[in-house]
């Protein structure tokens, strides 16, 4: 098995010391704990943050609060700026809301983002999604917060790793 799902060239990451340099408007995928197995993923559109977690759903949170937490806790985070996503706020809200309490049914934090971007769930791992977006030239920029110079990419993991992590977080 390949060590990385998604390898990233350090030259391509805009490592930031402050989240103030991240554009305020646009569509973004945030990969939190990018160095862990498995990482966590969230979606941002025009400063509103959405995410499915083991203990609920984040719906339209102000991204500045999330970025403050990332900076304060020094969470290694990759931020992928995307070409514009054609979706209104109500659609995004509804998609994420529909995943509330669904992690016990085999759903993951990736599913609503996949559904939003591709209109269906077609990826089982974050690296697969990022590779598809990369191959389709839909990634405009990559930013890094708390990413060290030895970081090479998103490590490979299994469905079992995802299920185990969700179980741990729920307990």
XYZ file of C-alpha atoms in Angstrom:
171
model
C 0.000 0.000 0.000
C 1.218 3.461 -0.916
C 2.329 5.530 2.107
C 0.477 8.676 0.983
C -3.010 9.186 -0.438
C -2.038 12.642 -1.553
C 1.542 13.828 -1.839
C 2.104 17.542 -1.744
C 5.151 19.401 -2.932
C 6.343 21.731 -0.148
C 7.030 24.339 -2.837
C 3.324 24.411 -3.627
C 2.160 25.043 -0.061
C 1.908 28.683 0.963
C 2.920 28.191 4.587
C 1.365 30.986 6.568
C 2.252 32.227 10.005
C -1.075 34.022 10.260
C -4.528 33.051 9.066
C -5.082 36.697 8.042
C -3.462 35.932 4.685
C -6.139 33.418 3.676
C -8.642 34.984 1.273
C -11.972 35.801 2.898
C -14.234 34.950 -0.016
C -14.370 31.818 -2.102
C -14.669 28.058 -1.659
C -12.201 26.094 0.456
C -11.601 22.603 1.754
C -9.917 22.491 5.147
C -7.999 19.357 6.145
C -7.411 19.446 9.899
C -4.782 17.264 11.581
C -3.351 16.770 8.093
C -0.515 14.730 9.613
C -2.805 12.270 11.432
C -4.632 9.070 10.492
C -7.334 9.881 9.560
C -7.436 13.663 9.189
C -10.695 15.640 9.417
C -12.246 17.677 6.610
C -14.497 20.718 6.516
C -15.849 23.061 3.876
C -15.842 26.861 3.807
C -17.684 29.174 1.503
C -17.445 32.933 1.975
C -16.331 32.745 5.627
C -18.996 30.158 6.627
C -17.673 26.826 7.919
C -19.466 23.472 7.567
C -18.410 20.103 8.930
C -19.781 16.750 10.045
C -18.253 15.543 13.299
C -18.664 12.519 15.536
C -20.733 14.589 17.947
C -22.777 16.679 15.522
C -22.654 19.088 12.626
C -21.093 22.541 12.302
C -23.425 24.701 10.222
C -22.415 28.140 8.925
C -19.939 28.887 11.721
C -17.759 31.947 11.291
C -14.414 30.709 9.945
C -12.506 33.184 12.107
C -13.449 31.129 15.196
C -12.185 27.944 13.542
C -8.949 29.603 12.450
C -8.411 30.971 15.961
C -8.706 27.409 17.314
C -6.291 26.085 14.636
C -3.737 28.777 15.494
C -4.170 28.456 19.276
C -3.905 24.647 19.318
C -1.299 24.604 16.510
C -3.320 22.079 14.478
C -1.552 21.152 11.221
C -4.076 22.255 8.605
C -4.080 22.262 4.818
C -6.437 24.664 3.084
C -7.314 24.073 -0.547
C -8.739 27.093 -2.338
C -11.090 25.835 -5.039
C -12.536 27.200 -8.206
C -15.925 28.584 -7.317
C -18.527 26.078 -6.199
C -21.950 26.766 -7.685
C -24.179 26.348 -4.648
C -26.230 28.688 -2.536
C -25.980 28.846 1.231
C -29.320 27.082 1.764
C -28.268 24.100 -0.373
C -24.961 23.794 1.498
C -26.748 24.060 4.842
C -29.281 21.396 3.822
C -26.650 18.958 2.573
C -24.615 19.163 5.776
C -27.723 19.109 7.993
C -28.840 15.886 6.281
C -25.692 14.150 7.610
C -26.450 14.938 11.248
C -26.244 11.736 13.317
C -25.357 9.660 10.232
C -21.778 8.717 11.152
C -23.112 5.582 12.852
C -24.496 4.553 9.445
C -21.058 4.458 7.822
C -21.081 8.071 6.647
C -17.967 10.234 7.120
C -17.006 13.905 7.246
C -16.051 13.597 3.567
C -19.504 12.588 2.282
C -21.325 15.954 2.330
C -18.369 17.699 0.671
C -18.290 15.053 -2.042
C -22.045 15.415 -2.512
C -21.773 19.188 -2.683
C -18.969 19.217 -5.268
C -19.830 16.137 -7.355
C -23.587 15.740 -6.660
C -22.908 12.232 -5.306
C -20.604 10.429 -2.900
C -17.769 9.054 -5.006
C -14.689 9.191 -2.757
C -13.988 7.187 0.398
C -10.823 9.035 1.462
C -9.775 12.671 1.614
C -6.702 12.061 -0.545
C -8.878 10.583 -3.308
C -11.023 13.730 -3.327
C -8.004 16.045 -3.386
C -6.375 14.023 -6.187
C -9.574 14.228 -8.268
C -9.795 17.996 -7.733
C -6.119 18.322 -8.618
C -6.533 16.239 -11.789
C -9.493 18.403 -12.809
C -7.462 21.586 -12.143
C -10.026 22.779 -9.571
C -7.459 23.675 -6.886
C -6.374 27.302 -7.218
C -4.047 27.476 -4.232
C -2.865 25.440 -1.235
C -2.263 27.104 2.119
C -0.735 25.571 5.196
C -1.092 26.523 8.832
C 1.201 24.805 11.341
C 2.614 22.579 8.579
C 6.260 21.736 9.189
C 8.881 21.402 6.477
C 9.000 17.592 6.757
C 5.301 17.244 5.849
C 4.939 15.281 2.601
C 1.232 14.681 2.318
C -1.898 13.019 3.605
C -1.038 9.568 4.887
C -2.892 6.526 3.633
C -5.527 5.026 5.909
C -8.304 2.476 5.722
C -12.063 2.544 6.218
C -11.393 0.688 9.473
C -9.164 3.591 10.624
C -12.054 5.997 9.973
C -14.595 3.847 11.827
C -12.215 3.373 14.768
C -11.609 7.122 15.043
C -15.335 7.942 14.908
C -15.976 5.367 17.634
C -13.201 6.856 19.807
C -14.584 10.369 19.408
C -18.123 9.285 20.238
C -16.967 7.572 23.435
